[in-house]
XYZ file of C-alpha atoms in Angstrom:
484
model
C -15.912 -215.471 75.842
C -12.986 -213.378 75.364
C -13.143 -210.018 77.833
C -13.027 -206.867 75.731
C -10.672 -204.392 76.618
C -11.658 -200.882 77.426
C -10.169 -199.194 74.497
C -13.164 -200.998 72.059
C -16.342 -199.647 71.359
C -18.487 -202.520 70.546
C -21.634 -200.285 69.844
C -19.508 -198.126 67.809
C -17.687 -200.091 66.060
C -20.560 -201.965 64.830
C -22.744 -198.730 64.316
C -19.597 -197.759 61.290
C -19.888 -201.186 59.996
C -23.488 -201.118 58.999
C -23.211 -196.985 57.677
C -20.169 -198.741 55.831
C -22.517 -201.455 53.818
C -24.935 -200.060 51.142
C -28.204 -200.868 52.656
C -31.199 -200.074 51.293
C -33.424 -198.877 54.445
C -37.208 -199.952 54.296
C -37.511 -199.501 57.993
C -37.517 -196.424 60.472
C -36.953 -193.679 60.885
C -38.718 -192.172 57.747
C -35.984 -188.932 57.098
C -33.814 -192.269 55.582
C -30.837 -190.840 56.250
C -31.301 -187.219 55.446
C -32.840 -187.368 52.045
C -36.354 -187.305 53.131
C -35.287 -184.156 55.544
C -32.862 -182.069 53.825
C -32.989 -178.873 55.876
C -32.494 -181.636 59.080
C -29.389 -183.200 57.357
C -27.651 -179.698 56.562
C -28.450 -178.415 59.903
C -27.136 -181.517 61.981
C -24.698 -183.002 59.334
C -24.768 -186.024 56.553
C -23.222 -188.519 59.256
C -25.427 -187.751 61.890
C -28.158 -188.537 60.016
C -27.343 -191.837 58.444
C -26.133 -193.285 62.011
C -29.963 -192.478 63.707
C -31.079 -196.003 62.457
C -33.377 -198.346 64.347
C -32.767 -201.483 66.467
C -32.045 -204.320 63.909
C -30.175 -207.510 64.390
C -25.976 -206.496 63.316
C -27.286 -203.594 66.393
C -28.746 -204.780 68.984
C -31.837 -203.336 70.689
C -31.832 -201.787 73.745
C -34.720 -203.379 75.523
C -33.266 -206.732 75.566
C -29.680 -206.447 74.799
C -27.970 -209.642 73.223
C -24.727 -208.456 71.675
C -22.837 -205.293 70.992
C -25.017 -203.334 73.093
C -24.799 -205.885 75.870
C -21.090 -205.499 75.303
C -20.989 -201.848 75.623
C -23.243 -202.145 78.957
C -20.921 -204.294 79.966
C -17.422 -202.505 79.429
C -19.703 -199.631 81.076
C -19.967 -201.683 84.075
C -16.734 -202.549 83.980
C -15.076 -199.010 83.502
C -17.296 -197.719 86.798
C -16.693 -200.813 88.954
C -20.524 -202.225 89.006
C -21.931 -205.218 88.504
C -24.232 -204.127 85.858
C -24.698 -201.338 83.626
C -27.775 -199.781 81.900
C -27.703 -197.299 78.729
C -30.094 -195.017 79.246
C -31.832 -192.522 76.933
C -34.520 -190.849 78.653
C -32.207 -188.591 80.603
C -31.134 -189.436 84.185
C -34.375 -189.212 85.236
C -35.467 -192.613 83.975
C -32.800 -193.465 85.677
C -33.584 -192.755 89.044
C -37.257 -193.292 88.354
C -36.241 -196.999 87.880
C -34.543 -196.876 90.986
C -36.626 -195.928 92.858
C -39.930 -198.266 91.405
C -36.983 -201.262 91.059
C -37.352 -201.578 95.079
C -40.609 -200.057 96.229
C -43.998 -200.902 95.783
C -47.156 -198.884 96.668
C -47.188 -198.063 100.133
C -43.059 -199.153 100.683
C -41.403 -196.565 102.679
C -37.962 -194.564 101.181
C -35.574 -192.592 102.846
C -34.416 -189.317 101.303
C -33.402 -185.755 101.420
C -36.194 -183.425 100.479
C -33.326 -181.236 98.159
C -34.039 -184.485 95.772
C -34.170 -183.687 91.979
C -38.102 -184.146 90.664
C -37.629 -187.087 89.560
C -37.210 -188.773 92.831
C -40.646 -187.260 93.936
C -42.537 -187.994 90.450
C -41.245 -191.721 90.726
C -43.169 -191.507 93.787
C -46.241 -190.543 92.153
C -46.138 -192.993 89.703
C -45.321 -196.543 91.671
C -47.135 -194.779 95.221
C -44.235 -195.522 97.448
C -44.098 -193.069 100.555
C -41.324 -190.910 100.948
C -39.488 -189.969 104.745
C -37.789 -186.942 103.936
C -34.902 -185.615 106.059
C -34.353 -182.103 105.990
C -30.836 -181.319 104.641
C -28.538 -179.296 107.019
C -28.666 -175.387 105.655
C -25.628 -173.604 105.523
C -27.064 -170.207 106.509
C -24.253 -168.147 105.224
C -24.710 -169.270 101.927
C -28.603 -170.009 102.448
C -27.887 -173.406 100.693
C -29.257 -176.924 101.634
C -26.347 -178.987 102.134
C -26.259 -182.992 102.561
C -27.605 -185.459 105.079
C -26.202 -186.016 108.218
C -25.471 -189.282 109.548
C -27.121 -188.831 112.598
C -30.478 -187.554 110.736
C -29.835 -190.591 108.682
C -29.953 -193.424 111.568
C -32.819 -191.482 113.146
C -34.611 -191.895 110.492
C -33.747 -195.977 109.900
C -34.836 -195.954 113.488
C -38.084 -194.560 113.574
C -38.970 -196.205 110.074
C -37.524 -199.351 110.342
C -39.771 -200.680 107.569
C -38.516 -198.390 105.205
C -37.207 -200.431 101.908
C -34.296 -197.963 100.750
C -32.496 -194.167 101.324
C -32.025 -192.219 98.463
C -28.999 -190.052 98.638
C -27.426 -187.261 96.447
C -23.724 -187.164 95.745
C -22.796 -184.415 95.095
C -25.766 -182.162 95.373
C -25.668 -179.577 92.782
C -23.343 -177.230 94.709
C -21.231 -179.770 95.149
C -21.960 -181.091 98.656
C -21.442 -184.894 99.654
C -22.864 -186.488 102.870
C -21.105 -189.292 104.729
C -21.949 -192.197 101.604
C -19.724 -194.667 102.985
C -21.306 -194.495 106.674
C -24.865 -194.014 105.004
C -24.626 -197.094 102.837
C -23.048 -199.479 106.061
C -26.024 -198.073 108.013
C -28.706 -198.792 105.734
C -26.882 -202.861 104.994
C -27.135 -202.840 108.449
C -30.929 -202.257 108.768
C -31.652 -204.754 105.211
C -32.256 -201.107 103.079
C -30.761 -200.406 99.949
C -28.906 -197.516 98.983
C -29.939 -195.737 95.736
C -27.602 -192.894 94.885
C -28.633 -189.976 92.227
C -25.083 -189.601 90.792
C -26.369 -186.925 88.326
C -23.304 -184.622 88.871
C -20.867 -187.225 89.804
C -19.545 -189.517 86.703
C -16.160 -187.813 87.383
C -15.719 -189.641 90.772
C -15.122 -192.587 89.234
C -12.337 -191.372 86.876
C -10.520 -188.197 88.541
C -8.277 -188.799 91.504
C -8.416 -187.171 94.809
C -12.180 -187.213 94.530
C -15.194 -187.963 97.034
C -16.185 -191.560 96.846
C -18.045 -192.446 94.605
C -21.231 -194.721 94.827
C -20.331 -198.132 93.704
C -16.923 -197.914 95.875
C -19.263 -197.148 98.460
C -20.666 -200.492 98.161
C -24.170 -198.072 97.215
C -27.019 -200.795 95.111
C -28.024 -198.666 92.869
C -26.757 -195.705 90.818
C -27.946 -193.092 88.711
C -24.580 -191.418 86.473
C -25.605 -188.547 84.064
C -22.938 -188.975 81.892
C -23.781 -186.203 79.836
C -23.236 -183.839 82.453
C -19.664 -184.467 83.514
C -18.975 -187.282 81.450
C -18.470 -186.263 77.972
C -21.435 -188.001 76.360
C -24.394 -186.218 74.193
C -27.411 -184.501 76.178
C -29.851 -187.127 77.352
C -27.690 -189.771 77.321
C -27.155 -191.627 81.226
C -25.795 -194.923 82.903
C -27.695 -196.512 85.428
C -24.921 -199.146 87.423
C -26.174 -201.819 89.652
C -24.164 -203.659 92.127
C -24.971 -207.928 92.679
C -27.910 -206.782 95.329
C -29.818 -206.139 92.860
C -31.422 -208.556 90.104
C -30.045 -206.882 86.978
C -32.683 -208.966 84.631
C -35.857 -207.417 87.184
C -34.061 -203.916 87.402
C -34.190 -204.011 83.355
C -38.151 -205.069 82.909
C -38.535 -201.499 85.389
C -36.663 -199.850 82.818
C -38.453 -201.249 79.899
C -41.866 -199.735 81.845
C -41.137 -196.310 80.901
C -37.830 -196.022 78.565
C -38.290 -196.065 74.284
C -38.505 -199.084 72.353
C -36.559 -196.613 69.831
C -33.430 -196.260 71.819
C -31.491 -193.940 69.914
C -28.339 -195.121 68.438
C -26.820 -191.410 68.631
C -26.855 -191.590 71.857
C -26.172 -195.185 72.602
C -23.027 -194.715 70.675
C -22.177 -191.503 72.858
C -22.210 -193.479 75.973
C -20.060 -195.837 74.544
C -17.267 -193.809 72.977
C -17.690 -191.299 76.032
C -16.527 -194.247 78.550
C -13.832 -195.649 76.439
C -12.404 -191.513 76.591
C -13.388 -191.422 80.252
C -11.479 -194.637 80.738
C -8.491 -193.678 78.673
C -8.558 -190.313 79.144
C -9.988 -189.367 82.815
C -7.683 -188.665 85.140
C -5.880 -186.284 83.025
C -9.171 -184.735 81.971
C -10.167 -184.067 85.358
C -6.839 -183.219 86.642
C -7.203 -180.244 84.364
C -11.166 -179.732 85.151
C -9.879 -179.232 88.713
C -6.795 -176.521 87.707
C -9.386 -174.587 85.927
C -12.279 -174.214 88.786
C -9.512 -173.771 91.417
C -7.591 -170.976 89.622
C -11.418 -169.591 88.746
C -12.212 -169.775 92.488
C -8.995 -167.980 94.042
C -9.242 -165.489 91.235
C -12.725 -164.086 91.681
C -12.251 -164.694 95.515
C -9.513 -161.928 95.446
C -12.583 -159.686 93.563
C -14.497 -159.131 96.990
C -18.136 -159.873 97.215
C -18.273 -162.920 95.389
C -17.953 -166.331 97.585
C -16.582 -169.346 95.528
C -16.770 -171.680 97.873
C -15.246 -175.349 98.453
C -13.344 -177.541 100.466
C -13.545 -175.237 103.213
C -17.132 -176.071 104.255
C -15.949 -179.470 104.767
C -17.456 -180.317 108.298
C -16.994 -184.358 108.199
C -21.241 -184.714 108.596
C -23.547 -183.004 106.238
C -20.885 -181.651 103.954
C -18.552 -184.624 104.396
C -16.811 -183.641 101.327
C -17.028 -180.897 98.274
C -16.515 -181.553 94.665
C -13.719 -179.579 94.174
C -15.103 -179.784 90.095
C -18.110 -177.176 91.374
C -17.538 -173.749 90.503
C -20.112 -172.521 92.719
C -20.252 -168.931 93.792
C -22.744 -166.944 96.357
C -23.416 -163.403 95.057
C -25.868 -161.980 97.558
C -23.274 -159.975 98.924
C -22.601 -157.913 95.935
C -26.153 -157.234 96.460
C -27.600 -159.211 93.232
C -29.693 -162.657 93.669
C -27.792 -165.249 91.976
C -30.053 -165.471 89.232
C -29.688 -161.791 88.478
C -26.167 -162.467 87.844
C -27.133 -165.356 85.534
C -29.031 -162.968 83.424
C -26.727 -160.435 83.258
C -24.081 -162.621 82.426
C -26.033 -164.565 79.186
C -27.745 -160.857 78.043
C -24.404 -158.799 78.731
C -21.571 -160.540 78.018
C -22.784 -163.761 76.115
C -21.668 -166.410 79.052
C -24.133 -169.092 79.208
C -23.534 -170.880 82.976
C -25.467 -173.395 84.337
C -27.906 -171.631 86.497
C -28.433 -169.156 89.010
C -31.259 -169.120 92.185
C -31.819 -166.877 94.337
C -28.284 -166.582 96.121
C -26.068 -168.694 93.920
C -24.638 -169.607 90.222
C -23.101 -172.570 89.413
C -20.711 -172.366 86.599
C -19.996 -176.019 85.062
C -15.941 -176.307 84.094
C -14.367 -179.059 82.130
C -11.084 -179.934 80.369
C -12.995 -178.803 77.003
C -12.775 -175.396 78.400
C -10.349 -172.817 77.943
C -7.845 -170.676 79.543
C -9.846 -167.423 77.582
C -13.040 -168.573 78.554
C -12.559 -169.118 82.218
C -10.890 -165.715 81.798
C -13.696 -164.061 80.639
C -15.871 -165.306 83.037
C -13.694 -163.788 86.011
C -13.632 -160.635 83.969
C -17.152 -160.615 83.524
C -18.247 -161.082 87.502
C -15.523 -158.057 88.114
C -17.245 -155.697 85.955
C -21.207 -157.474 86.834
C -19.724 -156.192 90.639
C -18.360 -152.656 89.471
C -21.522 -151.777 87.465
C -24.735 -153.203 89.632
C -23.182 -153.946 93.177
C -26.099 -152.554 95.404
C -26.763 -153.002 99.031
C -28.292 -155.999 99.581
C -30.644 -155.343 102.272
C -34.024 -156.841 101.181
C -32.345 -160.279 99.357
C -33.521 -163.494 100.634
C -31.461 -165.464 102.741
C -32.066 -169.003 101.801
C -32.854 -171.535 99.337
C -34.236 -174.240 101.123
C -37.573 -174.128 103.529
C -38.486 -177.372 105.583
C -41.758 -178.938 104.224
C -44.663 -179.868 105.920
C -45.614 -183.174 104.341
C -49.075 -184.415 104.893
C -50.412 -186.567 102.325
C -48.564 -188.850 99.946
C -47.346 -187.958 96.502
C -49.693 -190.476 94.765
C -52.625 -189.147 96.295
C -52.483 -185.396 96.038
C -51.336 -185.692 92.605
C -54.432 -187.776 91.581
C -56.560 -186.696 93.873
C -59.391 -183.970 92.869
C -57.745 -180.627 92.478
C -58.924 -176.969 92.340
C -56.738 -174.035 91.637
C -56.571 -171.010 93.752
C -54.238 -168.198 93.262
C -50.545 -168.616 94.734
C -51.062 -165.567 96.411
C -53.623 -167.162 98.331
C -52.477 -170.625 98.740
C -51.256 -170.901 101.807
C -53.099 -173.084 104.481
C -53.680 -175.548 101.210
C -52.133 -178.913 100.557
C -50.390 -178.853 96.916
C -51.447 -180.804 94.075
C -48.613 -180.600 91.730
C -45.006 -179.354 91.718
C -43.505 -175.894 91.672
C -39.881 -175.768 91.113
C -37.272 -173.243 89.710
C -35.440 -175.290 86.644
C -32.509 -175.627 86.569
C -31.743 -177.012 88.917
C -35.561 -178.448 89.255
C -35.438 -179.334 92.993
C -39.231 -178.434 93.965
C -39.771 -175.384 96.008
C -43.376 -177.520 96.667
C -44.170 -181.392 95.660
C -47.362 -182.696 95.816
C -48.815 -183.633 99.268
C -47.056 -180.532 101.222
C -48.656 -177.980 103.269
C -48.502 -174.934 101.392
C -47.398 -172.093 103.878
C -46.762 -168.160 103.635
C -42.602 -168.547 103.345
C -43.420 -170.952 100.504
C -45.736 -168.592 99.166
C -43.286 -165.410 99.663
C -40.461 -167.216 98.407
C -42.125 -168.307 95.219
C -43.254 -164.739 94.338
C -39.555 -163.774 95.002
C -38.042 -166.352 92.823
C -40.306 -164.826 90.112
C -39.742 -161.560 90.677
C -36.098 -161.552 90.335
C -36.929 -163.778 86.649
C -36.037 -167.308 87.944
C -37.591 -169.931 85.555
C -40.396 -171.759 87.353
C -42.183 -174.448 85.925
C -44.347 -177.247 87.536
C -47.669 -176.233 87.578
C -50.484 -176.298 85.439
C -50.624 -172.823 84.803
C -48.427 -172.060 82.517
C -48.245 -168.277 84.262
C -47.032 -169.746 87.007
C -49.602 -167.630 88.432
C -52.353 -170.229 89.924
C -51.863 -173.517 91.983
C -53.751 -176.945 92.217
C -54.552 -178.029 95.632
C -56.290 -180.585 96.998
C -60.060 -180.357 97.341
C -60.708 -180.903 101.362
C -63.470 -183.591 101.530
């Protein structure tokens, strides 16, 4: 068969063949192209609307791709140097859920750092696999969890030599990268796999002068949010597979949990979003770069404000930074980071990415501009002249070590009463309690609930961070585990 170059768009391409033919649709989905949904089809567009068709032969269907989508997956794989690629359209999530339940099994041991995005810890609850956490490093300036080291790594291969895989994040959210490249060789060593939540990483495969990414690694498994970084519509992810792993297995754990109805709107975003990547990528993230850089050294020079980088670099736990991050501690200027958050949406209409309790995060890309970035500097200069305050009384960190004494799978369907948060501590957690973004859980189920968790929690809500997790929709009351 003849290889396809990366400038096609098989998906595409075939998706503005069939809205070219006059068909006459007696199939799903029922607003048949806009006519049967008229306020939908003024309010996202005529085309939009008459390209959200359903699998059918000329298209391909996602669950068992045969032709232009198993093209697409396959230029995919291609473009990020796997040896298999995955659309996916539940959100990165399902991708690292099928990571994860692609190699354990109830009662299988995996490696990871406890800063791990929910949906490492809810795969756990769903296939009952056990999780060894290692606690990140902490950066205690910035009160940030940083990545893992290499010695906390091989520890942990040592003392669970049984385990099946190790989990690792790259970047974290901030930006930090642990050792990958002396992680994965470690784990081949020991017979684990390496399963790498790429969620704020597609870049790394396109920009130059970047950390390493996961599949040059030589990682098994990785999770690419393509949407984030990548260019492609919200939703839409990549999972990549090197030859480790049996592709045709990994895609029956997919099939467990992902749509029957993949959506073709974001199929087709995936696919035209890695031709551009491919094309377009080092130039785009040259420029991504210039922007966060120039952002950096100018509201550096304001005082207060830490936009960190590079510079934490100490060749363990932050091996390297993604120099992409526009990451900036505030608690010197007196104001949590989540305070500046607000101020900046409800002030001075600047939506960034989100702010905890120390920190913002500000995501830059070549669709930017020189005005906006400006704006943003100009913003955090007048945020400091108007509310700077002593900040005596702010909390210090973001990360507390937890106490983990009962597996995921059993606290979360174990029986449950709720108690008031205020009162919790001493209790085992039945459910999840996280600030979202960037929805790594202050508390997962199975961990000790103790009075810094407790304290911290109240904090987070105090100074208007958006928790979600629990059953209470208040935020107010937590399930625990009813001692037998």
């Amino acid at each position: 068969m003849e290889r396809l170059s990366q400038e096609r768009m098989p998906l595409y391409e075939a998706l503005k063949q069939h809205d070219s033919k006059r068909i006459a649709h007696f199939d799903v989905p029922g607003h048949k192209g806009g006519r049967g949904n008229k306020e939908l089809k003024h309010f996202l567009g005529e085309t939009c609307l008459r390209l959200d068709v359903n699998s059918m032969k000329p298209l391909d269907n996602l669950c068992h791709p045969v032709s232009v989508i198993k093209e697409a997956q396959e230029l995919a794989a291609e473009a990020f140097g796997a040896d298999e690629a995955f659309f996916i359209v539940n959100g990165t999530t399902a991708a690292v859920q099928a990571m994860v339940m692609s190699t354990c099994k109830a009662g299988d041991k995996i490696i990871m750092p406890r800063n791990v995005h929910r949906s490492a810890i809810n795969a756990l609850v769903v296939c009952g696999a056990l999780p060894i956490y290692i606690n990140p490093g902490i950066n205690k300036e910035l009160g940030i969890p940083l990545g893992m080291s290499v010695k906390d790594v091989e520890e942990a291969i040592n003392s669970n030599p049984e385990a099946k895989a190790i989990l690792v994040n790259n970047p974290t959210y901030y930006g930090i990268c642990s050792d990958l490249g002396q992680i994965v060789a470690l784990a081949h060593e020991h017979n684990m796999l390496v399963l790498v939540d790429e969620a704020h990483g597609t870049h790394f495969y396109f920009g130059e002068d970047m950390p390493v990414s996961a599949m040059a690694a030589g990682a098994d498994m990785a999770a690419v949010s393509m949407h984030k970084t990548g260019g492609s519509l919200t939703q839409s992810s990549i999972l990549l597979c090197n030859k480790s792993m049996n592709a045709d297995y990994v895609r029956q754990v997919i099939n467990l949990t992902q749509t029957t109805s993949g959506s073709y709107l974001l199929m087709s975003s995936l696919d035209i979003a890695r031709k551009n990547l491919s094309m377009n990528g080092k130039e785009m993230f040259r420029k991504t770069v210039e922007f966060a850089q120039y952002a950096r050294d100018e509201i550096n020079k304001l005082g207060g404000y830490y936009a960190f980088a590079e510079e934490l670099a100490d060749g363990d736990a932050v091996y390297a930074f993604d120099k992409t991050k526009l990451s900036i501690h505030t608690r010197a200027v007196g104001l949590a980071g989540i305070e500046v958050y607000d101020l900046l949406r409800d002030e001075y209409d600047i939506q960034i990415e989100f702010g905890d309790i120390g920190n913002i995060l500000a995501i830059v890309s070549a669709g930017d501009r020189n005005l906006e970035i400006e704006r943003l500097i100009s913003a955090l200069s007048e945020i400091k002249r108007l509310y700077e305050k002593d900040k005596t009384g702010l909390f210090d960190h973001e990360y507390i070590n937890p106490d983990v004494v009962m597996a995921p799978q059993q606290a979360f369907y174990g029986e449950k009463h709720s108690v008031p948060i205020i009162e919790s501590a001493g209790e085992i957690c039945g459910e999840f309690v996280m600030c979202y973004p960037p929805g790594i859980p202050i508390l997962a189920p199975g961990e000790r609930i103790t009075e810094d968790i407790v304290n911290y929690i109240l904090y987070a809500k105090e100074k208007g961070c958006f928790m979600t997790g629990t059953q209470d929709m208040k935020i107010e009351n937590i399930n625990v585990v009813t001692k037998s």
